[in-house]
Amino acid sequence: MVARIAWTTLIALLANTGIARADSFNYTHLQPRETAKVLAPGEWQVGVFNPLRLGLDWLEVDVHPLLLLAAPQVDVKIPLTASLPDAWQWTAQVGLGVPTLGWRLAKPFGLAGDLVPSCKVAEHAAASAASCQRPGWLIVPKVGVWASREFGHSAASDGYSVLTLHAEIASGFSFSGQAAPPLDAWAPVDIQLAPYVGRTRAQLRVAYDQLLMPWLRLRGELGGYWISRPVGDDALSTLTASVYVGLDARITAHTRLTLGAMAYDIDRHQQKTEKTSEGFDTYTYVRSREVWPTLDFIWSY
């Protein structure tokens, strides 16, 4: 029911905005997102959930307004090659985050008491102080590389389709306090925040972005992740896979709506019970699968 309402709303928005305005505005083709191309100096883009991207001379700076105060993370993308039609463009990425305040502050500024212990009991009981795993101070460096190639160039637009490869590794290094416990939350949260609890995350993603209409793009993505195990847990698989399919639709000259779904195949230590021929119960570990809807509204100037 929710999915039907969402798709109906999207179609209504497209009918009332993208199609109707295509005749009254001289639009270029809707640009793809999350590629090796960096924003031009003076350009910027931000979404409700997507980061703020700022185009500067020879580089792009990405920050997330929602997390800036509690868990600041700054990424810098530096183009290594020029953006030429029907050619590969390479871009380097470096980043640094300090998520400690986000773990220690209570809602709405942080996640203490939700994903990590708040340690309120330990603060008032000396005997419990040592048992609470309050996250210590840590930094999260990140390094990565992007490679994109656009296909189908014409004199009136950029490429009709884009193939993008993204490889990245991030790791959390603690320099004081205790190590944070594993989150054991939802798949997208566990993957994105794994370095923030002192673990190492390596990822490789392959995305294909296809122009369907001047105001509509289809994006598909395959992702593979390696995340280091928690200390003492040798049974947990370190590998996770993801699949994304979604649409980007232009609403106005400077805004777009994104709607899609992300599926994950992840090890949750989930057990499956089976009967043996003798009638006894046996337990085997099976992988878990999760599907999450994605929705965002993005401004570009």
Coordinates of C-alpha atoms in Angstrom, one line a residue:
M1 CA 0.0 0.0 0.0
V2 CA 2.8 2.4 0.9
A3 CA 4.7 1.6 -2.3
R4 CA 1.6 2.1 -4.4
I5 CA 1.0 5.6 -2.8
A6 CA 4.6 6.5 -3.4
W7 CA 4.6 5.5 -7.0
T8 CA 1.3 7.3 -7.6
T9 CA 2.6 10.4 -6.0
L10 CA 5.7 10.3 -8.2
I11 CA 3.7 9.9 -11.4
A12 CA 1.4 12.8 -10.4
L13 CA 4.4 15.0 -9.7
L14 CA 6.0 14.1 -13.0
A15 CA 2.7 14.7 -14.9
N16 CA 2.2 18.1 -13.2
T17 CA 5.8 19.3 -13.4
G18 CA 8.3 17.6 -15.6
I19 CA 6.0 16.9 -18.6
A20 CA 4.0 20.1 -18.4
R21 CA 7.1 22.3 -18.0
A22 CA 9.2 20.6 -20.7
D23 CA 7.4 22.8 -23.3
S24 CA 7.8 26.1 -21.3
F25 CA 11.5 25.7 -20.3
N26 CA 14.5 25.1 -22.5
Y27 CA 15.9 22.3 -20.3
T28 CA 19.1 20.4 -21.0
H29 CA 19.1 16.8 -20.1
L30 CA 18.9 15.9 -16.4
Q31 CA 22.5 15.3 -15.1
P32 CA 23.5 12.0 -13.5
R33 CA 24.5 11.9 -9.8
E34 CA 27.4 10.3 -7.9
T35 CA 29.9 10.1 -10.7
A36 CA 33.6 11.0 -11.1
K37 CA 32.6 14.5 -12.4
V38 CA 33.1 17.2 -9.8
L39 CA 30.9 20.4 -9.6
A40 CA 32.2 23.5 -11.4
P41 CA 33.5 26.4 -9.2
G42 CA 30.5 28.2 -7.7
E43 CA 28.0 25.3 -8.2
W44 CA 26.4 23.5 -5.2
Q45 CA 24.0 20.7 -4.5
V46 CA 22.3 19.5 -1.4
G47 CA 19.5 17.1 -0.5
V48 CA 17.4 16.3 2.6
F49 CA 19.6 13.2 3.1
N50 CA 22.3 13.7 0.5
P51 CA 25.4 15.7 1.5
L52 CA 26.1 19.3 0.6
R53 CA 28.5 19.4 -2.4
L54 CA 30.4 22.6 -3.1
G55 CA 32.3 23.2 -6.3
L56 CA 35.6 25.0 -5.8
D57 CA 38.7 25.6 -8.0
W58 CA 40.0 22.2 -9.0
L59 CA 38.1 20.3 -6.4
E60 CA 34.8 19.5 -4.7
V61 CA 34.1 19.6 -1.0
D62 CA 31.3 17.4 0.5
V63 CA 29.8 17.8 4.0
H64 CA 26.6 16.6 5.5
P65 CA 24.6 19.4 7.2
L66 CA 22.6 17.0 9.4
L67 CA 25.8 15.5 10.9
L68 CA 28.1 18.5 10.8
L69 CA 27.8 19.4 14.5
A70 CA 27.6 16.0 16.1
A71 CA 29.8 13.9 13.7
P72 CA 31.6 16.2 11.3
Q73 CA 32.8 14.4 8.1
V74 CA 34.5 16.3 5.2
D75 CA 35.3 14.7 1.9
V76 CA 37.3 16.2 -0.9
K77 CA 37.2 15.1 -4.5
I78 CA 40.1 16.0 -6.8
P79 CA 39.8 15.3 -10.6
L80 CA 42.8 13.5 -11.9
T81 CA 41.9 13.7 -15.6
A82 CA 39.8 16.0 -17.7
S83 CA 36.1 15.4 -18.4
L84 CA 36.0 14.5 -22.1
P85 CA 33.2 13.0 -24.2
D86 CA 33.2 9.2 -24.4
A87 CA 36.3 8.9 -22.3
W88 CA 37.1 7.8 -18.8
Q89 CA 37.4 10.4 -16.1
W90 CA 39.3 9.6 -12.9
T91 CA 38.8 11.4 -9.6
A92 CA 40.6 10.9 -6.2
Q93 CA 38.7 11.2 -2.9
V94 CA 40.0 11.8 0.6
G95 CA 38.1 12.4 3.8
L96 CA 38.3 12.7 7.5
G97 CA 35.6 12.4 10.2
V98 CA 35.4 12.8 14.0
P99 CA 32.2 11.1 15.1
T100 CA 32.7 11.0 18.8
L101 CA 30.3 13.8 19.8
G102 CA 27.6 12.1 17.8
W103 CA 28.0 9.0 19.9
R104 CA 28.1 10.8 23.2
L105 CA 25.3 13.4 22.7
A106 CA 21.7 12.5 23.4
K107 CA 18.9 13.0 20.8
P108 CA 18.3 15.0 18.7
F109 CA 22.0 15.9 18.3
G110 CA 23.5 12.5 18.8
L111 CA 22.7 8.7 19.1
A112 CA 23.6 8.1 22.8
G113 CA 21.1 5.6 24.2
D114 CA 20.0 4.3 20.8
L115 CA 22.8 2.8 18.8
V116 CA 25.4 3.2 21.6
P117 CA 25.1 3.1 25.4
S118 CA 24.3 6.4 27.1
C119 CA 26.1 5.3 30.3
K120 CA 23.6 7.2 32.5
V121 CA 23.5 4.4 35.0
A122 CA 27.3 4.1 35.1
E123 CA 27.6 7.8 35.8
H124 CA 25.7 7.4 39.1
A125 CA 27.1 4.0 40.1
A126 CA 30.8 3.6 40.4
A127 CA 30.6 -0.2 40.3
S128 CA 29.0 0.0 36.8
A129 CA 31.4 2.5 35.4
A130 CA 33.8 0.0 34.0
S131 CA 31.1 -2.1 32.3
C132 CA 29.7 0.6 30.1
Q133 CA 31.3 0.8 26.7
R134 CA 31.2 4.6 26.2
P135 CA 32.7 5.4 22.8
G136 CA 36.1 7.0 23.1
W137 CA 37.6 9.7 20.8
L138 CA 38.4 8.4 17.3
I139 CA 39.1 9.7 13.9
V140 CA 38.0 8.2 10.6
P141 CA 40.2 8.8 7.6
K142 CA 38.9 7.8 4.1
V143 CA 40.5 7.3 0.7
G144 CA 38.9 6.4 -2.6
V145 CA 38.9 6.7 -6.3
W146 CA 36.1 7.3 -8.8
A147 CA 36.1 6.4 -12.5
S148 CA 33.2 7.4 -14.9
R149 CA 32.6 7.2 -18.6
E150 CA 29.7 8.9 -20.4
F151 CA 28.2 7.4 -23.6
G152 CA 26.0 8.8 -26.3
H153 CA 27.1 12.4 -26.4
S154 CA 25.4 14.9 -28.7
A155 CA 25.7 18.6 -29.5
A156 CA 22.7 19.4 -27.3
S157 CA 23.5 17.5 -24.1
D158 CA 26.0 15.6 -22.0
G159 CA 26.1 11.8 -22.2
Y160 CA 22.8 9.8 -22.3
S161 CA 24.3 7.2 -20.0
V162 CA 27.1 6.9 -17.5
L163 CA 29.1 4.0 -16.2
T164 CA 30.7 4.7 -12.8
L165 CA 33.1 2.7 -10.6
H166 CA 33.8 3.7 -7.0
A167 CA 36.4 2.0 -4.7
E168 CA 36.9 3.3 -1.2
I169 CA 38.4 2.3 2.2
A170 CA 37.7 3.9 5.5
S171 CA 38.8 3.0 9.0
G172 CA 38.2 4.2 12.5
F173 CA 41.2 4.8 14.8
S174 CA 40.6 5.3 18.5
F175 CA 43.1 7.4 20.5
S176 CA 41.3 7.5 23.9
G177 CA 38.5 5.8 25.8
Q178 CA 36.9 2.4 25.2
A179 CA 36.1 0.8 21.9
A180 CA 32.5 1.2 20.9
P181 CA 30.4 -2.0 20.7
P182 CA 29.1 -3.3 17.3
L183 CA 25.9 -1.4 16.3
D184 CA 23.8 -4.5 15.2
A185 CA 21.2 -2.1 13.7
W186 CA 19.9 -2.0 10.1
A187 CA 22.0 -3.0 7.1
P188 CA 22.5 0.6 5.7
V189 CA 23.3 1.9 9.2
D190 CA 25.8 -0.9 10.0
I191 CA 27.6 -0.4 6.7
Q192 CA 27.8 3.4 6.7
L193 CA 28.8 3.7 10.3
A194 CA 31.1 0.7 10.6
P195 CA 34.3 2.9 10.6
Y196 CA 32.7 5.1 13.3
V197 CA 32.9 2.2 15.8
G198 CA 36.5 1.4 15.0
R199 CA 36.1 -1.0 12.2
T200 CA 37.5 -1.0 8.7
R201 CA 35.2 -0.9 5.7
A202 CA 36.2 -1.4 2.1
Q203 CA 33.7 -1.1 -0.7
L204 CA 33.5 -1.4 -4.4
R205 CA 30.4 -0.1 -6.3
V206 CA 29.5 -0.3 -10.0
A207 CA 26.6 2.0 -11.2
Y208 CA 24.9 2.5 -14.5
D209 CA 22.9 5.7 -15.1
Q210 CA 20.6 5.8 -18.1
L211 CA 18.7 8.8 -19.5
L212 CA 15.1 7.8 -20.2
M213 CA 13.7 11.2 -21.0
P214 CA 15.2 14.7 -20.8
W215 CA 13.7 15.0 -17.2
L216 CA 14.0 11.4 -16.1
R217 CA 17.0 9.1 -15.3
L218 CA 17.2 5.4 -14.3
R219 CA 20.0 4.3 -12.0
G220 CA 21.1 0.8 -11.1
E221 CA 24.0 -0.1 -8.8
L222 CA 25.8 -3.2 -7.5
G223 CA 27.9 -2.9 -4.3
G224 CA 30.2 -5.2 -2.4
Y225 CA 31.5 -4.4 1.1
W226 CA 34.2 -5.9 3.3
I227 CA 33.9 -5.0 7.0
S228 CA 36.3 -6.2 9.6
R229 CA 34.9 -8.4 12.3
P230 CA 34.3 -7.4 15.9
V231 CA 37.0 -8.6 18.2
G232 CA 36.4 -12.2 19.3
D233 CA 33.7 -12.9 16.6
D234 CA 35.4 -15.2 14.1
A235 CA 32.1 -16.7 12.9
L236 CA 30.7 -13.5 11.4
S237 CA 31.1 -13.1 7.7
T238 CA 32.9 -10.0 6.6
L239 CA 31.2 -9.7 3.2
T240 CA 28.0 -7.8 2.3
A241 CA 26.3 -7.3 -1.1
S242 CA 23.8 -4.6 -2.1
V243 CA 21.6 -3.8 -5.1
Y244 CA 20.0 -0.5 -5.9
V245 CA 17.5 0.6 -8.5
G246 CA 15.9 4.0 -8.6
L247 CA 14.6 7.0 -10.6
D248 CA 15.7 10.6 -10.6
A249 CA 13.0 13.0 -11.9
R250 CA 13.4 16.7 -12.5
I251 CA 10.7 18.7 -10.7
T252 CA 11.9 22.3 -11.5
A253 CA 14.9 23.8 -13.2
H254 CA 16.9 23.4 -9.9
T255 CA 15.3 20.5 -8.1
R256 CA 14.9 16.8 -8.5
L257 CA 13.1 13.9 -6.7
T258 CA 14.8 10.6 -6.2
L259 CA 12.9 7.4 -5.5
G260 CA 14.2 3.8 -5.3
A261 CA 15.0 0.8 -3.3
M262 CA 18.1 -0.8 -1.9
A263 CA 18.5 -4.5 -1.1
Y264 CA 21.2 -6.0 1.1
D265 CA 22.5 -9.5 1.6
I266 CA 24.3 -9.5 5.0
D267 CA 25.3 -11.8 7.8
R268 CA 23.2 -11.2 10.9
H269 CA 24.1 -14.5 12.7
Q270 CA 20.5 -15.5 11.9
Q271 CA 19.8 -19.1 12.7
K272 CA 17.7 -21.6 10.8
T273 CA 16.2 -24.6 12.7
E274 CA 16.0 -28.0 11.0
K275 CA 15.0 -31.5 12.1
T276 CA 17.5 -34.4 11.8
S277 CA 16.4 -37.9 10.7
E278 CA 16.5 -38.8 14.4
G279 CA 14.1 -36.0 15.3
F280 CA 16.6 -33.6 16.9
D281 CA 16.8 -29.9 16.2
T282 CA 19.9 -28.6 14.5
Y283 CA 20.8 -24.9 14.0
T284 CA 22.6 -23.5 11.0
Y285 CA 23.6 -19.9 10.3
V286 CA 22.0 -18.3 7.2
R287 CA 22.4 -14.9 5.7
S288 CA 19.8 -12.2 6.0
R289 CA 18.2 -10.1 3.3
E290 CA 16.8 -6.6 3.8
V291 CA 15.1 -4.2 1.5
W292 CA 14.9 -0.5 2.2
P293 CA 13.1 2.3 0.2
T294 CA 15.0 5.4 -0.6
L295 CA 13.6 8.9 -1.1
D296 CA 15.2 12.3 -1.4
F297 CA 14.6 15.8 -2.7
I298 CA 17.7 17.5 -4.1
W299 CA 18.5 21.2 -4.9
S300 CA 21.2 22.1 -7.5
Y301 CA 22.5 25.6 -8.3

